[in-house]
Coordinates of C-alpha atoms in Angstrom, one line a residue:
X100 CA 95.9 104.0 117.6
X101 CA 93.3 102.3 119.2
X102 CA 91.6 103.9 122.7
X103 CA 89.6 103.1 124.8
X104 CA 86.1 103.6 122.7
X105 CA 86.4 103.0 119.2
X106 CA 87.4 106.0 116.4
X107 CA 84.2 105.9 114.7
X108 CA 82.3 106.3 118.1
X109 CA 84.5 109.4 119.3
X110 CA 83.7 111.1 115.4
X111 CA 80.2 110.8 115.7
X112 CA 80.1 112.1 119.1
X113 CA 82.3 115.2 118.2
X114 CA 79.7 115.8 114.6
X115 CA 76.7 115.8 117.3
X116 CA 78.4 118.3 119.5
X117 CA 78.9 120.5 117.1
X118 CA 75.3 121.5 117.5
X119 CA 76.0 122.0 121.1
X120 CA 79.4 123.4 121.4
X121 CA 81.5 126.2 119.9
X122 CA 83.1 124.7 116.8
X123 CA 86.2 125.8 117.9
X124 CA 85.9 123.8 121.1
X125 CA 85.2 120.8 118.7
X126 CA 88.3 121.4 116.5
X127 CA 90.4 121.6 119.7
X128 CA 88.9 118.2 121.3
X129 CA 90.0 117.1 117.4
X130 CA 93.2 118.0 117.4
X131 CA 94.0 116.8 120.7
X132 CA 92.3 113.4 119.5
X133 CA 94.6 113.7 116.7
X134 CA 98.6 114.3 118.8
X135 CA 100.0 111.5 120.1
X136 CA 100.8 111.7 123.6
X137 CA 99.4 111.3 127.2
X138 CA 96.4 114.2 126.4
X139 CA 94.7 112.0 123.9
X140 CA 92.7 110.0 126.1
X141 CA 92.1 113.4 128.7
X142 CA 90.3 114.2 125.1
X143 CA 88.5 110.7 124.7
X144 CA 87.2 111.1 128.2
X145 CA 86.1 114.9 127.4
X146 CA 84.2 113.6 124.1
X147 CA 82.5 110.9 125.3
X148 CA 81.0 112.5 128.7
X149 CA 80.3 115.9 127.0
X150 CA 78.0 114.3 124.5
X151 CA 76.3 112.1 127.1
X152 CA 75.4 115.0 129.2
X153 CA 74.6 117.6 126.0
X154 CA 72.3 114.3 125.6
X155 CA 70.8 114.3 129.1
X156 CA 70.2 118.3 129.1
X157 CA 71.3 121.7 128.7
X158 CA 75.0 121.7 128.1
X159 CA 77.6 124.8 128.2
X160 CA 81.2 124.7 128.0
X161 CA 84.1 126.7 129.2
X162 CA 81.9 129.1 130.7
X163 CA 84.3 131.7 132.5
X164 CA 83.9 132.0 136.3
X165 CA 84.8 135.3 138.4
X166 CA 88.3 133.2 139.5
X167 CA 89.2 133.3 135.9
X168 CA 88.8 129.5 135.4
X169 CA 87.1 127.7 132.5
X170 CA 85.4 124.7 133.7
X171 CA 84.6 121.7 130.9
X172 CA 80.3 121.8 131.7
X173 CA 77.7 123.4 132.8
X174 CA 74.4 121.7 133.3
X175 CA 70.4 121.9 133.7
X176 CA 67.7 119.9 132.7
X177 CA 65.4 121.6 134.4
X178 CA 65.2 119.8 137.8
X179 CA 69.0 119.4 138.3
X180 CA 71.9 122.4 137.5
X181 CA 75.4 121.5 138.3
X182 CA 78.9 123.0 137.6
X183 CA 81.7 120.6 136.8
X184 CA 85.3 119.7 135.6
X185 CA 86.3 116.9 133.9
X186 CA 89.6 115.0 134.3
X187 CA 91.4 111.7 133.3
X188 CA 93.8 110.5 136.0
X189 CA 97.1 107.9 135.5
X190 CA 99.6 106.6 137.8
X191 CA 102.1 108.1 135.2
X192 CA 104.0 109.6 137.9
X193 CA 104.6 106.7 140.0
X194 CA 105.5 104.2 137.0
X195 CA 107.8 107.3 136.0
X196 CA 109.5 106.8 140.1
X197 CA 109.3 103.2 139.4
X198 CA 110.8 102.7 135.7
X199 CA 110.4 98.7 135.7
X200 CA 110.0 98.8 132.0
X201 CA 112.7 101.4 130.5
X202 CA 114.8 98.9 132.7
X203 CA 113.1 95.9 130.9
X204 CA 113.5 98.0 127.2
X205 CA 117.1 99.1 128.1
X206 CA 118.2 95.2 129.4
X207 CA 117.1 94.1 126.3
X208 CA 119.1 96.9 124.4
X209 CA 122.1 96.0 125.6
X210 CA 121.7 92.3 125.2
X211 CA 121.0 92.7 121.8
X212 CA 124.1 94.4 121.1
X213 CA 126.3 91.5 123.0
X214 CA 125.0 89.4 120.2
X215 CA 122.1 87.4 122.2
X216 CA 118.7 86.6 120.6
X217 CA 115.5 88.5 121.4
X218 CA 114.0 87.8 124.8
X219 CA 115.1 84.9 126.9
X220 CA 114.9 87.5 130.2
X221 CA 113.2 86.7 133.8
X222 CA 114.0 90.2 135.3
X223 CA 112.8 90.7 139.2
X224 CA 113.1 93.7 140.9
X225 CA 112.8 94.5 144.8
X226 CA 111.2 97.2 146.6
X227 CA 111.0 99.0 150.0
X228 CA 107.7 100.1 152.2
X229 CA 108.4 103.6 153.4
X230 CA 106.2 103.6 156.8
X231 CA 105.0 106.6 158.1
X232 CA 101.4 107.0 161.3
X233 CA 99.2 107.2 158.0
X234 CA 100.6 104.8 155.6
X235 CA 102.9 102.7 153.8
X236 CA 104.2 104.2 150.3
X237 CA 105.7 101.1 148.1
X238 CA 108.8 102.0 145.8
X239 CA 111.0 99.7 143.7
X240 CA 114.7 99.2 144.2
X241 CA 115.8 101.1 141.2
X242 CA 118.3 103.9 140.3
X243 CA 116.3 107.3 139.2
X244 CA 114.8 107.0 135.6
X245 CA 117.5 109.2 134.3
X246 CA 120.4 107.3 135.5
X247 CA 119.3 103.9 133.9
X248 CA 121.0 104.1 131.2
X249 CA 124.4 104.6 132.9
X250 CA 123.4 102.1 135.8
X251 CA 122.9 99.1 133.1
X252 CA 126.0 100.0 131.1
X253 CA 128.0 100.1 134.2
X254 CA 126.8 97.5 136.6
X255 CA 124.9 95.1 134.6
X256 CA 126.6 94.9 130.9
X257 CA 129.7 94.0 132.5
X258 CA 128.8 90.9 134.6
X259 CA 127.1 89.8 131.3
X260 CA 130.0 90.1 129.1
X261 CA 132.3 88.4 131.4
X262 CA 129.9 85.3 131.7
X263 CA 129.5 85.1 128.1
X264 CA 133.5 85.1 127.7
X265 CA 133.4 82.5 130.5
X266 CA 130.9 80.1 128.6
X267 CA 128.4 80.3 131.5
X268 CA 124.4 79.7 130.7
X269 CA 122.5 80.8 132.2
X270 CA 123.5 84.3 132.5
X271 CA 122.4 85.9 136.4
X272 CA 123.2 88.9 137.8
X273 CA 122.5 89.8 141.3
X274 CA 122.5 93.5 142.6
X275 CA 121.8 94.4 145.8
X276 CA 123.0 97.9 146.8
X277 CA 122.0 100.8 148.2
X278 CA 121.1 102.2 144.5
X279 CA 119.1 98.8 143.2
X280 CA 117.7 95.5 144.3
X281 CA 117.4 93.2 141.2
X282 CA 118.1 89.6 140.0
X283 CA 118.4 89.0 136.6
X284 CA 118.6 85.5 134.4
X285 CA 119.3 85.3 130.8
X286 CA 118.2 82.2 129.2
X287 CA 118.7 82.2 125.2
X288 CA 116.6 78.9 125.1
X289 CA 113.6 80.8 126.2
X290 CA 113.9 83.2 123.3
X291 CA 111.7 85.3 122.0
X292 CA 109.8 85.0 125.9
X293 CA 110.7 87.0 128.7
X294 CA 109.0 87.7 132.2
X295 CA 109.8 89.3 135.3
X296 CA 108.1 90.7 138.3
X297 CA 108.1 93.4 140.8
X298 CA 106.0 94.4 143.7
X299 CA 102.5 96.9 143.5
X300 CA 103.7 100.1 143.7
X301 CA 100.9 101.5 142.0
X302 CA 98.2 100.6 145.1
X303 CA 97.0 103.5 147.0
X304 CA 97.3 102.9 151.2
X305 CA 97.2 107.0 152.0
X306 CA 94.2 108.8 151.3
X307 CA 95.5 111.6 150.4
X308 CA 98.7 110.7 148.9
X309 CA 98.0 109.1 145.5
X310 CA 97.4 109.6 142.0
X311 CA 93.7 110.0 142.4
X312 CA 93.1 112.8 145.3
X313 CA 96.3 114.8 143.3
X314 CA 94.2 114.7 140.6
X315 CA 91.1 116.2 142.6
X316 CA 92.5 118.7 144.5
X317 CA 93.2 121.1 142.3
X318 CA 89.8 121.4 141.1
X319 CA 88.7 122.8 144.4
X320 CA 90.5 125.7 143.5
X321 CA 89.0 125.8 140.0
X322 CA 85.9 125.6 140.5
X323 CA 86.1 127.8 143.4
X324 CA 83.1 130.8 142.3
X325 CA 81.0 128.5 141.0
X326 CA 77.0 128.7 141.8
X327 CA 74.9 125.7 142.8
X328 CA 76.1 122.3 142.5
X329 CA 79.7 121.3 141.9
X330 CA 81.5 118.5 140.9
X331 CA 84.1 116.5 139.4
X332 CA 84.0 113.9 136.8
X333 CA 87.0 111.6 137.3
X334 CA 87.7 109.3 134.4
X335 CA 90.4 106.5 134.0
X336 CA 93.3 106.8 132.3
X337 CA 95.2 103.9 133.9
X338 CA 94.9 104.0 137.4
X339 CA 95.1 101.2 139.6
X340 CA 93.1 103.1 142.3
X341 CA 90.2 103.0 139.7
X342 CA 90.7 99.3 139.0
X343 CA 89.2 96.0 140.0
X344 CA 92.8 94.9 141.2
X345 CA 92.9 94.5 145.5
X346 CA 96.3 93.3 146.9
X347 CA 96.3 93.7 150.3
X348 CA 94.1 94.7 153.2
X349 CA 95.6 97.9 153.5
X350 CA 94.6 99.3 149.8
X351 CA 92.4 102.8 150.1
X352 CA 89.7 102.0 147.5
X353 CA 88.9 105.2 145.1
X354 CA 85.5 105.6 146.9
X355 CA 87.6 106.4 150.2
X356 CA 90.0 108.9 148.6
X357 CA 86.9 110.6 146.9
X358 CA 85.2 110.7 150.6
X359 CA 88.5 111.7 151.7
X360 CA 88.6 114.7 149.0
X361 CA 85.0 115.4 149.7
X362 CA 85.4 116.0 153.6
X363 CA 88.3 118.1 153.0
X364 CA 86.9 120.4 150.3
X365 CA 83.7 120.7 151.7
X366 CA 83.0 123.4 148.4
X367 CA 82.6 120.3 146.1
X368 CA 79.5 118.6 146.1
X369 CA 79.9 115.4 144.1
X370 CA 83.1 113.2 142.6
X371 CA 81.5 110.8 139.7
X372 CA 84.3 108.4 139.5
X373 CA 84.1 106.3 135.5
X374 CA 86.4 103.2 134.7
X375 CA 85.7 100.6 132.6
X376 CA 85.3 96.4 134.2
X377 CA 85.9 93.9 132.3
X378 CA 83.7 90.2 132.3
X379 CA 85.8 87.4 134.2
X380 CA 86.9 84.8 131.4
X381 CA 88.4 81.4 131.4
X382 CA 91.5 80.9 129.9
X383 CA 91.1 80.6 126.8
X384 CA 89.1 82.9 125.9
X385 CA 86.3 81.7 122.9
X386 CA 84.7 85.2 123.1
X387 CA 86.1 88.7 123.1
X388 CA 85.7 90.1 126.6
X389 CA 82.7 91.8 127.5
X390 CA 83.6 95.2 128.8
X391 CA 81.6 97.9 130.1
X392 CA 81.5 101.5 131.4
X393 CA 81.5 101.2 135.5
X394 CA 80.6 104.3 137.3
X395 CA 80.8 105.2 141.1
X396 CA 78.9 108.2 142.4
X397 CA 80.1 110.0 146.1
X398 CA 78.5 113.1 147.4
X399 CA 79.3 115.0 150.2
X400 CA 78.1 114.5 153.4
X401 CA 75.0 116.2 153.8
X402 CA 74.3 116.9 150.0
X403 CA 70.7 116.5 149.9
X404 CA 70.9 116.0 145.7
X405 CA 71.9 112.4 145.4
X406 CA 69.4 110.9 144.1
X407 CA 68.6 113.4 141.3
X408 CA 72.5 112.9 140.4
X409 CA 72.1 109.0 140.4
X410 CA 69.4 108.8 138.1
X411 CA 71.1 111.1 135.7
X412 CA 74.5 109.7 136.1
X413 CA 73.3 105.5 135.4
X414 CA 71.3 107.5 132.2
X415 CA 74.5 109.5 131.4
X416 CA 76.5 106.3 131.7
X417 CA 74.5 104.2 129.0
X418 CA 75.0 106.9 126.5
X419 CA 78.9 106.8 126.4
X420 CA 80.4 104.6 123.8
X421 CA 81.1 100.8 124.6
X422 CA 84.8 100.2 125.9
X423 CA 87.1 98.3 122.7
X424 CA 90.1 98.2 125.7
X425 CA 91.0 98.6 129.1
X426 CA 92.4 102.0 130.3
X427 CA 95.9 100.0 130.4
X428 CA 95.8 99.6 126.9
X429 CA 94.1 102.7 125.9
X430 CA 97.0 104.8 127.7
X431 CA 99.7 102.9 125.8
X432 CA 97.9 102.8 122.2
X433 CA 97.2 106.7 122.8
X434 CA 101.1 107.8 122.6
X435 CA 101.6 106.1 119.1
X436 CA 101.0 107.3 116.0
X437 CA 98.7 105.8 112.7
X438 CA 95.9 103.4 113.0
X439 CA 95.5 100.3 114.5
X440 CA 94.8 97.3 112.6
X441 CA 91.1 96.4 111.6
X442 CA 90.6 93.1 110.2
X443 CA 93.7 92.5 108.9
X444 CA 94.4 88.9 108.3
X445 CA 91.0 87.2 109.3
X446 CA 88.2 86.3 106.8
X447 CA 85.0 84.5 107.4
X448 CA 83.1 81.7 105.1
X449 CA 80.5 80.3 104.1
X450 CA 79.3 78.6 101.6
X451 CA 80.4 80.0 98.2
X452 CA 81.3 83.3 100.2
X453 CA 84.1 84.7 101.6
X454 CA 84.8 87.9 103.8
X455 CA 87.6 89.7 103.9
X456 CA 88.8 92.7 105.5
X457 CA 88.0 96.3 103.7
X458 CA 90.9 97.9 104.6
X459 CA 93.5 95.4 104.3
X460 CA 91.8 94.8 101.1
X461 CA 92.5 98.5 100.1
X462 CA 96.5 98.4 101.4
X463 CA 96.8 95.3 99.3
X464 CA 95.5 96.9 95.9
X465 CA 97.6 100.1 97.0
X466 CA 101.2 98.1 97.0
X467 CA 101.4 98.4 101.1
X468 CA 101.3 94.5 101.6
X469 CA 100.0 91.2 100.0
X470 CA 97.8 88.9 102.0
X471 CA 100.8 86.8 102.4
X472 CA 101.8 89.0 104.7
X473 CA 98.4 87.6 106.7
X474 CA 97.4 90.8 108.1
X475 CA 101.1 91.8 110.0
X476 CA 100.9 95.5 111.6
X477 CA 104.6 95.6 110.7
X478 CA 105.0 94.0 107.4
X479 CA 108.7 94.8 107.0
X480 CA 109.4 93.2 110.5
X481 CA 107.1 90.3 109.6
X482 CA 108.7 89.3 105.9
X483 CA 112.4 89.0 108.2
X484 CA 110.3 86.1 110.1
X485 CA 109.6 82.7 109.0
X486 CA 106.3 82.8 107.1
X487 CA 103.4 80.8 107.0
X488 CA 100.5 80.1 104.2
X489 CA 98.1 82.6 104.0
X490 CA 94.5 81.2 104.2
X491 CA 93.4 83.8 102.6
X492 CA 95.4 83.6 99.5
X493 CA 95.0 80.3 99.3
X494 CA 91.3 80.4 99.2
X495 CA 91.8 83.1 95.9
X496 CA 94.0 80.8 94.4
X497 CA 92.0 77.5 95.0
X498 CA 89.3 79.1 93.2
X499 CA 91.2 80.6 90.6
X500 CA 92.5 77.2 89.7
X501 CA 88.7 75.8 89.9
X502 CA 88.2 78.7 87.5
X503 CA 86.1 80.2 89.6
X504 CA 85.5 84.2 89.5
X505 CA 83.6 86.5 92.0
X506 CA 80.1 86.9 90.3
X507 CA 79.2 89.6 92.9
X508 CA 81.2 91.7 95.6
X509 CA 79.4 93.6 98.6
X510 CA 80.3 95.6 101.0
X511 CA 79.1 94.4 104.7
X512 CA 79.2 97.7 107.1
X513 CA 79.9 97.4 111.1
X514 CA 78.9 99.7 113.5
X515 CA 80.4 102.2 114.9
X516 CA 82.0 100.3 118.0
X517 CA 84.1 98.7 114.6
X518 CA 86.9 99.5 113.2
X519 CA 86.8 98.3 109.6
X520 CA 84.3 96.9 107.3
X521 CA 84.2 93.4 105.2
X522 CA 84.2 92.8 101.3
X523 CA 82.2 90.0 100.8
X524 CA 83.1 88.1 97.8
X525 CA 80.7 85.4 96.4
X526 CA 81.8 82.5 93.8
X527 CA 79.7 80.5 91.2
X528 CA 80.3 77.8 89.0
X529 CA 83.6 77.5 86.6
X530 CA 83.6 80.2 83.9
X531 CA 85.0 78.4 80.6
X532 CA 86.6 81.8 80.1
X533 CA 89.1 80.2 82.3
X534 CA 88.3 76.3 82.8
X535 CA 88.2 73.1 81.0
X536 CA 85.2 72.9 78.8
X537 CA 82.4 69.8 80.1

């Protein structure tokens, strides 16, 4: 599993806060770090802006208000004192209205089962604009997440079958009804590659009818009670409101929808909004992406406080950890369970020295794989493929044969934005213990 911010980054934040919070709040934000599942980066989030403000001043948590409610921190550093809620906000709802990619999964199901390789699918999907006075809402063409299953074993399977008794290749499949709009092509010869393409459902164009404002609104009412300043922490958990991404002139950026909130709950003082950007690359890439920790601060009309809030928030914003993935990424990795891979399968040299990952070093002497499995995050999956020489091995061997031994082993720590170390192995001259005498 592999988040946004790195595991070693999130475990030192939650040891520091232990000096700050309850430990009992710790061991929740823990466990909730540690269950699979949509909540695990609502946790991330909570870790990572929690320590930056218990960093930047006075920090309480949970501190119960005369409504009843609990909200995530309370602040003062002396010149500035603020209430606030923290939440992480996805277009989980939408994708779950527009299920592009159980149709995708469950295509490819079915395909499998009529005997075709993996892949080979170009899969386009139509959509609708529902226009209303303040908007259009986008929705795909597709039966109700539920009824998938029945829709491709009924309406889709069929056709195939029949084309493959027929002979015909390419397989197609055109539906346009009132349930669906969809053209599909099967192509074996473009196994194990598929594509497809549907339109933006996902872009706000009402400002008050998206993912981001449902996910303010109910902290109105939360923090409703609360003394002084008030606000609300937004962070990203996949949300194309939050993103970079603009596809058409009519898109409500998330500024607009917090200025939208703001006007409407006229209680709340401030919406920090956090995402992460990611540097522009040319394809290919020679570097890793540069990524970064954007923020976006809106106040209220009228709030006289902005500037105090600026200068703490770009502070705040330096102390949370640097972004290893994009929310997309993070919000898939978050529902699996184990690890994700470290080093696995890379190595570095020079000179008489090699580096190799630490923990694929440790699964190897465990019995869990061989380097010949070069680093595979299924290695059961990967032996059924055709294999290729592992480097790796083959630089152990070539010394081996040379008679060459490690004379010294180290281990050469990363940082915390890591996630594994290297075993650095260095080689001298032949032993006779195991070469030719000269």
């Amino acid at each position: 599993m592999r988040l946004i911010f790195a595991r070693r980054a999130l475990q030192r934040r939650l040891n520091d806060l232990r000096a700050t919070l309850d430990g009992s709040a710790v061991d929740n934000l823990a466990a909730r770090l540690n269950r699979p599942g949509r909540d695990r980066l609502a946790a991330m989030w909570e870790v990572a802006v929690l320590y930056a403000l218990a960093d930047s001043g006075m920090l309480r948590s949970e501190v119960p208000l005369p409504s009843g409610s609990r909200p995530d921190a309370f602040f003062d550093n002396g010149d500035l004192r603020f209430t606030a809620d923290i939440t992480t906000v996805s277009d989980e709802g939408l994708d779950d209205g527009n299920p592009f990619f159980e149709l995708s999964a469950l295509i490819e199901k079915e395909k499998t089962k009529l005997g075709l390789p993996i892949g080979g699918v170009d899969l386009r999907v139509k959509s609708m604009d529902h226009r209303t006075v303040r908007g259009t809402r986008t929705v795909l063409r597709l039966p109700p997440r539920n009824q998938l299953g029945a829709f491709v074993r009924n309406e889709i399977v069929p056709q195939l079958r029949d084309q493959i008794r027929a002979g015909e290749w390419p397989l197609r499949v055109a539906i346009d009804s009132d349930d669906a709009g969809l053209d599909i092509t099967i192509n074996p010869a473009k196994s194990p590659y598929s594509q497809g393409g549907f339109a933006a459902y996902d872009v706000p164009q009402i400002k008050d009818r998206n993912p981001l404002f449902n996910a303010l609104k109910p902290k109105a009412e939360q923090l409703r009670g609360a003394e002084g300043v008030t606000g609300v922490v937004v962070c990203d958990g996949d949300c194309a409101a939050l993103s970079e991404r603009q596809h058409s002139r009519n898109q409500v950026s998330a500024e607009t929808i917090a200025e939208d909130f703001l006007r409407q709950y006229s209680s709340i003082d401030f919406v920090l909004l956090l995402t992460i950007r990611e540097a522009q690359q040319l394809w290919p890439r020679v570097e890793p992406a540069g990524r970064r920790v954007h923020h976006i601060l809106v106040v209220r009309a009228g709030f006289n406080a902005k500037d105090q809030l600026s200068a703490l928030f770009a502070a705040m914003t330096g102390k949370l950890p640097k972004p290893v993935a994009m929310p997309v990424n993070g919000a898939l990795r978050a529902r699996e369970p184990g690890y994700d891979l470290g080093h696995h399968g890379g190595y570095q040299m020079e000179g008489k020295k090699i580096r190799i990952s630490s923990r694929e070093l440790m699964e190897v002497l465990a019995g869990l794989r061989t380097f010949a499995d070069n680093g595979a995050k299924n290695v059961e999956a990967s032996r059924r493929q055709p294999s290729r020489p592992s480097p790796v091995q083959n630089i152990f061997l070539r010394n081996l044969q040379h008679g060459q031994r490690p004379t010294a082993i180290n281990v050469i720590k990363t940082d915390e934005d890591d996630g594994d170390d290297w075993i650095e192995f260095e080689f001298d001259e032949p032993d006779p213990a195991i070469s030719p005498f000269s």
